[in-house]
The first five atom37 places (N, CA, C, CB, O) and aatype in JSON, in Angstrom:
{
  "aatype": [20, 20, 20, 20, 20, 20, 20, 20, 20, 20, 20, 20, 20, 20, 20, 20, 20, 20, 20, 20, 20, 20, 20, 20, 20, 20, 20, 20, 20, 20, 20, 20, 20, 20, 20, 20, 20, 20, 20, 20, 20, 20, 20, 20, 20, 20, 20, 20, 20, 20, 20, 20, 20, 20, 20, 20, 20, 20, 20, 20, 20, 20, 20, 20, 20, 20, 20, 20, 20, 20, 20, 20, 20, 20, 20, 20, 20, 20, 20, 20, 20, 20, 20, 20, 20, 20, 20, 20, 20, 20, 20, 20, 20, 20, 20, 20, 20, 20, 20, 20, 20, 20, 20, 20],
  "atom_mask": [
    [1, 1, 1, 1, 1],
    [1, 1, 1, 1, 1],
    [1, 1, 1, 1, 1],
    [1, 1, 1, 1, 1],
    [1, 1, 1, 1, 1],
    [1, 1, 1, 1, 1],
    [1, 1, 1, 1, 1],
    [1, 1, 1, 1, 1],
    [1, 1, 1, 1, 1],
    [1, 1, 1, 1, 1],
    [1, 1, 1, 1, 1],
    [1, 1, 1, 1, 1],
    [1, 1, 1, 1, 1],
    [1, 1, 1, 1, 1],
    [1, 1, 1, 1, 1],
    [1, 1, 1, 1, 1],
    [1, 1, 1, 1, 1],
    [1, 1, 1, 1, 1],
    [1, 1, 1, 1, 1],
    [1, 1, 1, 1, 1],
    [1, 1, 1, 1, 1],
    [1, 1, 1, 1, 1],
    [1, 1, 1, 1, 1],
    [1, 1, 1, 1, 1],
    [1, 1, 1, 1, 1],
    [1, 1, 1, 1, 1],
    [1, 1, 1, 1, 1],
    [1, 1, 1, 1, 1],
    [1, 1, 1, 1, 1],
    [1, 1, 1, 1, 1],
    [1, 1, 1, 1, 1],
    [1, 1, 1, 1, 1],
    [1, 1, 1, 1, 1],
    [1, 1, 1, 1, 1],
    [1, 1, 1, 1, 1],
    [1, 1, 1, 1, 1],
    [1, 1, 1, 1, 1],
    [1, 1, 1, 1, 1],
    [1, 1, 1, 1, 1],
    [1, 1, 1, 1, 1],
    [1, 1, 1, 1, 1],
    [1, 1, 1, 1, 1],
    [1, 1, 1, 1, 1],
    [1, 1, 1, 1, 1],
    [1, 1, 1, 1, 1],
    [1, 1, 1, 1, 1],
    [1, 1, 1, 1, 1],
    [1, 1, 1, 1, 1],
    [1, 1, 1, 1, 1],
    [1, 1, 1, 1, 1],
    [1, 1, 1, 1, 1],
    [1, 1, 1, 1, 1],
    [1, 1, 1, 1, 1],
    [1, 1, 1, 1, 1],
    [1, 1, 1, 1, 1],
    [1, 1, 1, 1, 1],
    [1, 1, 1, 1, 1],
    [1, 1, 1, 1, 1],
    [1, 1, 1, 1, 1],
    [1, 1, 1, 1, 1],
    [1, 1, 1, 1, 1],
    [1, 1, 1, 1, 1],
    [1, 1, 1, 1, 1],
    [1, 1, 1, 1, 1],
    [1, 1, 1, 1, 1],
    [1, 1, 1, 1, 1],
    [1, 1, 1, 1, 1],
    [1, 1, 1, 1, 1],
    [1, 1, 1, 1, 1],
    [1, 1, 1, 1, 1],
    [1, 1, 1, 1, 1],
    [1, 1, 1, 1, 1],
    [1, 1, 1, 1, 1],
    [1, 1, 1, 1, 1],
    [1, 1, 1, 1, 1],
    [1, 1, 1, 1, 1],
    [1, 1, 1, 1, 1],
    [1, 1, 1, 1, 1],
    [1, 1, 1, 1, 1],
    [1, 1, 1, 1, 1],
    [1, 1, 1, 1, 1],
    [1, 1, 1, 1, 1],
    [1, 1, 1, 1, 1],
    [1, 1, 1, 1, 1],
    [1, 1, 1, 1, 1],
    [1, 1, 1, 1, 1],
    [1, 1, 1, 1, 1],
    [1, 1, 1, 1, 1],
    [1, 1, 1, 1, 1],
    [1, 1, 1, 1, 1],
    [1, 1, 1, 1, 1],
    [1, 1, 1, 1, 1],
    [1, 1, 1, 1, 1],
    [1, 1, 1, 1, 1],
    [1, 1, 1, 1, 1],
    [1, 1, 1, 1, 1],
    [1, 1, 1, 1, 1],
    [1, 1, 1, 1, 1],
    [1, 1, 1, 1, 1],
    [1, 1, 1, 1, 1],
    [1, 1, 1, 1, 1],
    [1, 1, 1, 1, 1],
    [1, 1, 1, 1, 1],
    [1, 1, 1, 1, 1]
  ],
  "atom_positions": [
    [[242.21, 158.97, 71.54], [242.52, 157.59, 71.83], [243.03, 156.93, 70.55], [241.29, 156.84, 72.41], [242.4, 157.06, 69.5]],
    [[244.12, 156.25, 70.63], [244.68, 155.6, 69.45], [244.57, 154.09, 69.61], [246.15, 156.02, 69.22], [244.55, 153.55, 70.72]],
    [[244.5, 153.44, 68.48], [244.46, 151.98, 68.5], [245.61, 151.47, 67.67], [243.11, 151.43, 67.95], [246.05, 152.12, 66.72]],
    [[246.09, 150.33, 68.04], [247.2, 149.76, 67.3], [246.68, 149.13, 66.02], [247.96, 148.73, 68.16], [245.54, 148.67, 65.99]],
    [[247.47, 149.09, 64.96], [247.04, 148.53, 63.68], [246.69, 147.04, 63.79], [248.11, 148.74, 62.64], [245.91, 146.53, 62.98]],
    [[247.27, 146.33, 64.77], [247.01, 144.9, 64.89], [245.65, 144.62, 65.52], [248.1, 144.24, 65.69], [245.1, 143.54, 65.32]],
    [[245.11, 145.56, 66.29], [243.84, 145.34, 66.96], [242.88, 146.46, 66.62], [244.04, 145.24, 68.48], [242.78, 147.44, 67.36]],
    [[242.17, 146.34, 65.5], [241.25, 147.41, 65.11], [240.13, 147.55, 66.14], [240.65, 147.15, 63.71], [239.59, 146.55, 66.63]],
    [[239.81, 148.79, 66.46], [238.77, 149.05, 67.44], [237.4, 148.83, 66.83], [238.89, 150.46, 68.0], [237.19, 149.08, 65.64]],
    [[236.47, 148.38, 67.65], [235.09, 148.23, 67.23], [234.27, 149.26, 67.98], [234.56, 146.8, 67.49], [234.73, 149.79, 68.98]],
    [[233.06, 149.56, 67.51], [232.25, 150.58, 68.17], [232.02, 150.29, 69.66], [230.93, 150.7, 67.47], [231.85, 151.23, 70.44]],
    [[231.99, 149.03, 70.06], [231.78, 148.68, 71.46], [233.04, 148.76, 72.29], [231.21, 147.29, 71.56], [232.99, 148.55, 73.5]],
    [[234.16, 149.07, 71.69], [235.41, 149.2, 72.41], [236.23, 147.92, 72.46], [235.14, 149.65, 73.78], [237.34, 147.93, 72.99]],
    [[235.72, 146.83, 71.92], [236.45, 145.56, 71.93], [237.37, 145.47, 70.74], [235.49, 144.39, 71.94], [237.64, 146.45, 70.05]],
    [[237.85, 144.29, 70.51], [238.74, 144.04, 69.38], [237.95, 143.35, 68.28], [239.96, 143.18, 69.82], [237.22, 142.39, 68.55]],
    [[238.08, 143.81, 67.06], [237.39, 143.2, 65.93], [238.03, 141.86, 65.62], [237.43, 144.12, 64.7], [239.24, 141.69, 65.77]],
    [[237.21, 140.93, 65.2], [237.73, 139.63, 64.8], [237.4, 139.42, 63.33], [237.15, 138.48, 65.67], [236.4, 139.92, 62.83]],
    [[238.24, 138.68, 62.67], [238.0, 138.39, 61.25], [236.89, 137.37, 61.15], [239.29, 137.88, 60.55], [236.89, 136.36, 61.86]],
    [[235.93, 137.62, 60.27], [234.84, 136.68, 60.04], [235.07, 135.97, 58.73], [233.47, 137.39, 60.05], [235.7, 136.5, 57.82]],
    [[234.54, 134.75, 58.65], [234.63, 134.02, 57.4], [233.77, 134.71, 56.35], [234.19, 132.54, 57.59], [232.68, 135.18, 56.66]],
    [[234.26, 134.77, 55.14], [233.44, 135.36, 54.08], [232.13, 134.59, 53.94], [234.21, 135.38, 52.74], [232.09, 133.38, 54.15]],
    [[231.08, 135.3, 53.57], [229.76, 134.67, 53.44], [229.81, 133.49, 52.46], [228.73, 135.7, 52.96], [229.13, 132.49, 52.68]],
    [[230.59, 133.6, 51.4], [230.65, 132.52, 50.42], [231.26, 131.26, 51.02], [231.45, 132.96, 49.2], [230.86, 130.15, 50.64]],
    [[232.21, 131.4, 51.94], [232.8, 130.23, 52.58], [231.8, 129.57, 53.51], [234.06, 130.63, 53.36], [231.74, 128.34, 53.6]],
    [[231.0, 130.38, 54.2], [229.98, 129.83, 55.08], [228.92, 129.13, 54.24], [229.34, 130.94, 55.95], [228.49, 128.03, 54.59]],
    [[228.49, 129.74, 53.14], [227.49, 129.15, 52.27], [227.94, 127.78, 51.75], [227.19, 130.09, 51.09], [227.13, 126.86, 51.63]],
    [[229.22, 127.65, 51.45], [229.72, 126.39, 50.89], [229.67, 125.27, 51.9], [231.13, 126.57, 50.39], [229.62, 124.1, 51.51]],
    [[229.68, 125.57, 53.2], [229.68, 124.52, 54.21], [228.29, 124.18, 54.71], [230.53, 124.93, 55.35], [228.12, 123.16, 55.38]],
    [[227.29, 125.0, 54.42], [225.92, 124.75, 54.87], [225.27, 123.75, 53.92], [225.09, 126.07, 54.95], [225.2, 124.02, 52.72]],
    [[224.79, 122.61, 54.42], [224.16, 121.66, 53.52], [222.76, 122.12, 53.08], [224.06, 120.29, 54.19], [222.06, 122.8, 53.83]],
    [[222.39, 121.73, 51.88], [221.09, 122.05, 51.31], [220.39, 120.74, 50.98], [221.22, 122.94, 50.04], [221.02, 119.7, 50.82]],
    [[219.08, 120.81, 50.87], [218.27, 119.62, 50.61], [217.36, 119.86, 49.42], [217.44, 119.24, 51.85], [216.8, 120.95, 49.26]],
    [[217.22, 118.85, 48.57], [216.26, 118.89, 47.48], [214.97, 118.27, 47.98], [216.8, 118.16, 46.21], [214.95, 117.14, 48.48]],
    [[213.87, 119.02, 47.83], [212.55, 118.57, 48.26], [211.69, 118.32, 47.02], [211.87, 119.63, 49.19], [211.63, 119.15, 46.12]],
    [[211.04, 117.16, 46.97], [210.06, 116.87, 45.93], [208.68, 116.99, 46.56], [210.29, 115.44, 45.29], [208.43, 116.45, 47.64]],
    [[207.79, 117.69, 45.89], [206.45, 118.0, 46.39], [205.4, 117.16, 45.66], [206.14, 119.5, 46.23], [205.56, 116.81, 44.49]],
    [[204.34, 116.85, 46.39], [203.2, 116.15, 45.79], [202.54, 117.08, 44.78], [202.18, 115.69, 46.88], [202.47, 118.29, 44.99]],
    [[202.06, 116.51, 43.71], [201.35, 117.31, 42.71], [200.18, 116.49, 42.17], [202.29, 117.76, 41.56], [200.2, 115.26, 42.28]],
    [[199.19, 117.14, 41.6], [198.02, 116.42, 41.11], [198.19, 115.84, 39.71], [196.85, 117.33, 41.12], [197.24, 115.32, 39.14]],
    [[199.38, 115.93, 39.15], [199.57, 115.55, 37.75], [200.27, 114.21, 37.59], [200.37, 116.62, 37.05], [199.8, 113.35, 36.85]],
    [[201.39, 114.01, 38.29], [202.23, 112.83, 38.04], [201.74, 111.61, 38.81], [203.67, 113.13, 38.42], [201.37, 111.69, 39.98]],
    [[201.76, 110.48, 38.12], [201.39, 109.21, 38.75], [202.49, 108.76, 39.71], [201.14, 108.13, 37.68], [203.66, 109.11, 39.54]],
    [[202.08, 107.99, 40.71], [203.06, 107.5, 41.68], [204.11, 106.63, 41.0], [202.35, 106.71, 42.79], [205.28, 106.66, 41.38]],
    [[203.7, 105.85, 40.02], [204.65, 105.0, 39.3], [205.67, 105.84, 38.55], [203.91, 104.07, 38.32], [206.84, 105.45, 38.43]],
    [[205.25, 106.99, 38.03], [206.18, 107.86, 37.31], [207.18, 108.5, 38.27], [205.41, 108.95, 36.55], [208.37, 108.58, 37.97]],
    [[206.71, 108.95, 39.42], [207.62, 109.54, 40.42], [208.66, 108.5, 40.84], [206.82, 110.06, 41.68], [209.84, 108.83, 40.96]],
    [[208.23, 107.26, 41.06], [209.16, 106.18, 41.39], [210.17, 105.99, 40.27], [208.41, 104.86, 41.66], [211.36, 105.85, 40.51]],
    [[209.68, 105.99, 39.04], [210.55, 105.83, 37.87], [211.62, 106.94, 37.83], [209.71, 105.86, 36.56], [212.79, 106.65, 37.56]],
    [[211.23, 108.18, 38.1], [212.19, 109.29, 38.09], [213.24, 109.08, 39.16], [211.46, 110.64, 38.3], [214.43, 109.29, 38.9]],
    [[212.83, 108.68, 40.36], [213.79, 108.47, 41.45], [214.78, 107.35, 41.1], [213.05, 108.13, 42.75], [215.97, 107.45, 41.41]],
    [[214.29, 106.3, 40.47], [215.17, 105.19, 40.07], [216.09, 105.61, 38.93], [214.34, 103.96, 39.66], [217.28, 105.31, 38.94]],
    [[215.53, 106.31, 37.95], [216.29, 106.7, 36.76], [217.3, 107.81, 37.05], [215.34, 107.16, 35.67], [218.48, 107.68, 36.7]],
    [[216.85, 108.88, 37.68], [217.73, 110.03, 37.87], [218.7, 109.83, 39.04], [216.9, 111.29, 38.1], [219.9, 110.01, 38.89]],
    [[218.17, 109.45, 40.21], [219.02, 109.32, 41.4], [219.67, 107.94, 41.5], [218.21, 109.59, 42.65], [220.58, 107.74, 42.31]],
    [[219.2, 106.99, 40.69], [219.69, 105.62, 40.73], [219.43, 104.97, 42.09], [221.18, 105.59, 40.41], [220.23, 104.18, 42.59]],
    [[218.29, 105.35, 42.69], [217.89, 104.73, 43.95], [217.41, 103.31, 43.67], [216.77, 105.56, 44.67], [216.82, 103.05, 42.62]],
    [[217.66, 102.38, 44.6], [217.03, 101.06, 44.46], [215.5, 101.24, 44.51], [217.52, 100.08, 45.6], [215.0, 102.15, 45.15]],
    [[214.79, 100.36, 43.82], [213.33, 100.5, 43.75], [212.67, 100.62, 45.13], [212.74, 99.32, 43.01], [211.78, 101.46, 45.29]],
    [[213.05, 99.83, 46.14], [212.38, 99.98, 47.45], [212.56, 101.38, 48.05], [212.93, 98.93, 48.42], [211.62, 101.92, 48.64]],
    [[213.75, 101.96, 47.92], [213.97, 103.31, 48.44], [213.16, 104.32, 47.63], [215.47, 103.67, 48.39], [212.56, 105.24, 48.21]],
    [[213.14, 104.17, 46.31], [212.37, 105.08, 45.46], [210.88, 105.01, 45.81], [212.57, 104.73, 43.96], [210.21, 106.04, 45.86]],
    [[210.38, 103.81, 46.05], [208.97, 103.66, 46.42], [208.68, 104.27, 47.78], [208.57, 102.19, 46.43], [207.63, 104.9, 47.98]],
    [[209.6, 104.1, 48.72], [209.43, 104.69, 50.05], [209.37, 106.22, 49.95], [210.59, 104.26, 50.99], [208.5, 106.85, 50.57]],
    [[210.26, 106.81, 49.19], [210.25, 108.27, 49.02], [209.0, 108.74, 48.28], [211.5, 108.72, 48.26], [208.43, 109.77, 48.63]],
    [[208.58, 107.98, 47.27], [207.37, 108.34, 46.54], [206.17, 108.33, 47.48], [207.14, 107.38, 45.36], [205.32, 109.22, 47.4]],
    [[206.08, 107.33, 48.36], [204.96, 107.25, 49.31], [205.0, 108.4, 50.31], [204.98, 105.91, 50.05], [203.96, 108.91, 50.72]],
    [[206.2, 108.8, 50.7], [206.32, 109.96, 51.59], [205.8, 111.22, 50.89], [207.8, 110.16, 52.04], [205.09, 112.02, 51.49]],
    [[206.17, 111.38, 49.63], [205.66, 112.52, 48.86], [204.14, 112.46, 48.81], [206.26, 112.52, 47.42], [203.47, 113.47, 49.02]],
    [[203.61, 111.29, 48.53], [202.16, 111.12, 48.36], [201.4, 111.36, 49.67], [201.86, 109.72, 47.84], [200.38, 112.05, 49.67]],
    [[201.89, 110.8, 50.78], [201.16, 110.89, 52.05], [201.46, 112.14, 52.85], [201.48, 109.7, 52.89], [200.57, 112.69, 53.5]],
    [[202.71, 112.62, 52.82], [203.09, 113.77, 53.63], [203.15, 115.06, 52.82], [204.44, 113.52, 54.27], [203.27, 116.15, 53.38]],
    [[203.06, 114.94, 51.5], [203.07, 116.12, 50.65], [204.44, 116.54, 50.17], [202.45, 117.24, 51.37], [204.56, 117.39, 49.28]],
    [[205.48, 115.96, 50.74], [206.85, 116.3, 50.34], [207.8, 115.25, 50.87], [207.25, 117.7, 50.86], [207.49, 114.5, 51.79]],
    [[208.99, 115.21, 50.26], [210.05, 114.32, 50.74], [211.4, 114.91, 50.36], [209.89, 112.89, 50.15], [211.57, 115.44, 49.27]],
    [[212.34, 114.81, 51.29], [213.72, 115.2, 51.02], [214.38, 114.04, 50.29], [214.49, 115.57, 52.35], [214.42, 112.92, 50.8]],
    [[214.9, 114.3, 49.11], [215.46, 113.22, 48.3], [216.98, 113.28, 48.15], [214.83, 113.24, 46.95], [217.6, 112.31, 47.73]],
    [[217.58, 114.41, 48.5], [219.04, 114.53, 48.39], [219.51, 115.68, 49.27], [219.48, 114.75, 46.91], [218.78, 116.65, 49.49]],
    [[220.74, 115.57, 49.75], [221.36, 116.63, 50.55], [222.8, 116.81, 50.06], [221.33, 116.29, 52.08], [223.49, 115.83, 49.76]],
    [[223.23, 118.06, 49.98], [224.59, 118.35, 49.53], [224.8, 119.85, 49.42], [224.88, 117.68, 48.18], [224.14, 120.63, 50.1]],
    [[225.72, 120.24, 48.56], [225.99, 121.66, 48.38], [224.82, 122.32, 47.65], [227.31, 121.88, 47.59], [224.02, 121.65, 47.01]],
    [[224.75, 123.61, 47.76], [223.66, 124.34, 47.1], [223.71, 124.11, 45.59], [223.75, 125.86, 47.41], [222.67, 123.9, 44.96]],
    [[224.9, 124.13, 45.01], [225.03, 123.95, 43.57], [224.53, 122.57, 43.13], [226.49, 124.13, 43.14], [223.83, 122.46, 42.13]],
    [[224.89, 121.53, 43.89], [224.41, 120.18, 43.57], [222.89, 120.11, 43.64], [225.03, 119.15, 44.52], [222.24, 119.52, 42.77]],
    [[222.32, 120.71, 44.69], [220.87, 120.65, 44.87], [220.15, 121.47, 43.8], [220.49, 121.16, 46.26], [219.05, 121.1, 43.38]],
    [[220.75, 122.57, 43.36], [220.16, 123.34, 42.26], [220.12, 122.5, 40.99], [220.95, 124.64, 42.02], [219.16, 122.56, 40.22]],
    [[221.17, 121.71, 40.75], [221.19, 120.83, 39.58], [220.1, 119.78, 39.67], [222.57, 120.15, 39.44], [219.43, 119.49, 38.68]],
    [[219.91, 119.21, 40.88], [218.85, 118.21, 41.06], [217.47, 118.83, 40.8], [218.91, 117.62, 42.48], [216.64, 118.23, 40.11]],
    [[217.24, 120.02, 41.35], [215.95, 120.68, 41.16], [215.69, 120.92, 39.68], [215.9, 122.01, 41.95], [214.59, 120.67, 39.19]],
    [[216.69, 121.41, 38.98], [216.54, 121.67, 37.54], [216.22, 120.37, 36.79], [217.81, 122.32, 36.97], [215.35, 120.35, 35.92]],
    [[216.92, 119.31, 37.13], [216.68, 118.02, 36.46], [215.28, 117.5, 36.77], [217.74, 116.99, 36.89], [214.6, 116.99, 35.88]],
    [[214.86, 117.62, 38.03], [213.52, 117.15, 38.4], [212.43, 117.95, 37.7], [213.33, 117.22, 39.92], [211.4, 117.41, 37.32]],
    [[212.67, 119.25, 37.53], [211.73, 120.08, 36.76], [211.65, 119.58, 35.32], [212.15, 121.57, 36.8], [210.57, 119.57, 34.73]],
    [[212.77, 119.18, 34.76], [212.78, 118.68, 33.39], [211.95, 117.39, 33.27], [214.23, 118.42, 32.92], [211.38, 117.11, 32.21]],
    [[211.88, 116.62, 34.36], [211.04, 115.42, 34.39], [209.57, 115.76, 34.67], [211.55, 114.44, 35.46], [208.71, 114.9, 34.59]],
    [[209.3, 117.03, 34.98], [207.92, 117.44, 35.24], [207.51, 117.37, 36.7], [207.01, 116.6, 34.45], [206.33, 117.53, 37.01]],
    [[208.47, 117.13, 37.59], [208.15, 117.07, 39.02], [208.28, 118.45, 39.65], [209.06, 116.07, 39.74], [209.03, 119.3, 39.17]],
    [[207.54, 118.66, 40.71], [207.66, 119.9, 41.49], [208.75, 119.67, 42.51], [206.3, 120.29, 42.18], [208.65, 118.76, 43.33]],
    [[209.8, 120.5, 42.47], [210.93, 120.35, 43.39], [211.48, 121.72, 43.75], [212.03, 119.46, 42.76], [211.45, 122.66, 42.96]],
    [[211.98, 121.81, 44.98], [212.62, 123.02, 45.46], [213.85, 122.62, 46.27], [211.63, 123.89, 46.32], [214.08, 121.44, 46.53]],
    [[214.63, 123.62, 46.67], [215.73, 123.34, 47.58], [215.59, 124.23, 48.8], [217.1, 123.56, 46.89], [215.02, 125.32, 48.73]],
    [[216.11, 123.75, 49.93], [216.09, 124.51, 51.16], [217.3, 124.11, 51.99], [214.77, 124.29, 51.95], [217.9, 123.06, 51.77]],
    [[217.63, 124.96, 52.94], [218.74, 124.62, 53.85], [218.37, 123.38, 54.64], [219.07, 125.8, 54.79], [217.24, 123.23, 55.11]],
    [[219.34, 122.5, 54.79], [219.11, 121.27, 55.56], [218.9, 121.63, 57.03], [220.29, 120.28, 55.4], [219.47, 122.59, 57.54]],
    [[218.09, 120.85, 57.68], [217.79, 121.1, 59.1], [218.91, 120.6, 59.98], [216.48, 120.42, 59.51], [218.84, 120.72, 61.2]]
  ]
}
């Protein structure tokens, strides 16, 4: 059985389709920076970091800080993986516990 060069055969007998490279898919999937509650940093300091680093207005920074305090975590930013990795690194430099995960 021969197949034409334009339609490569697949093991199931269908026609293969071109898939997007994994790196292209990764670039379109949003990521989120998560800040976690910790027993070390004061709530006022966490608020200060959110205002200083993210330039959040104080009410938003306080709301996020309270979410961290009461729920144990808060999503503070969403964007590309590279952007979120930069945020996590910066938050670590401030002494906060932070991770990144795929956005829901």
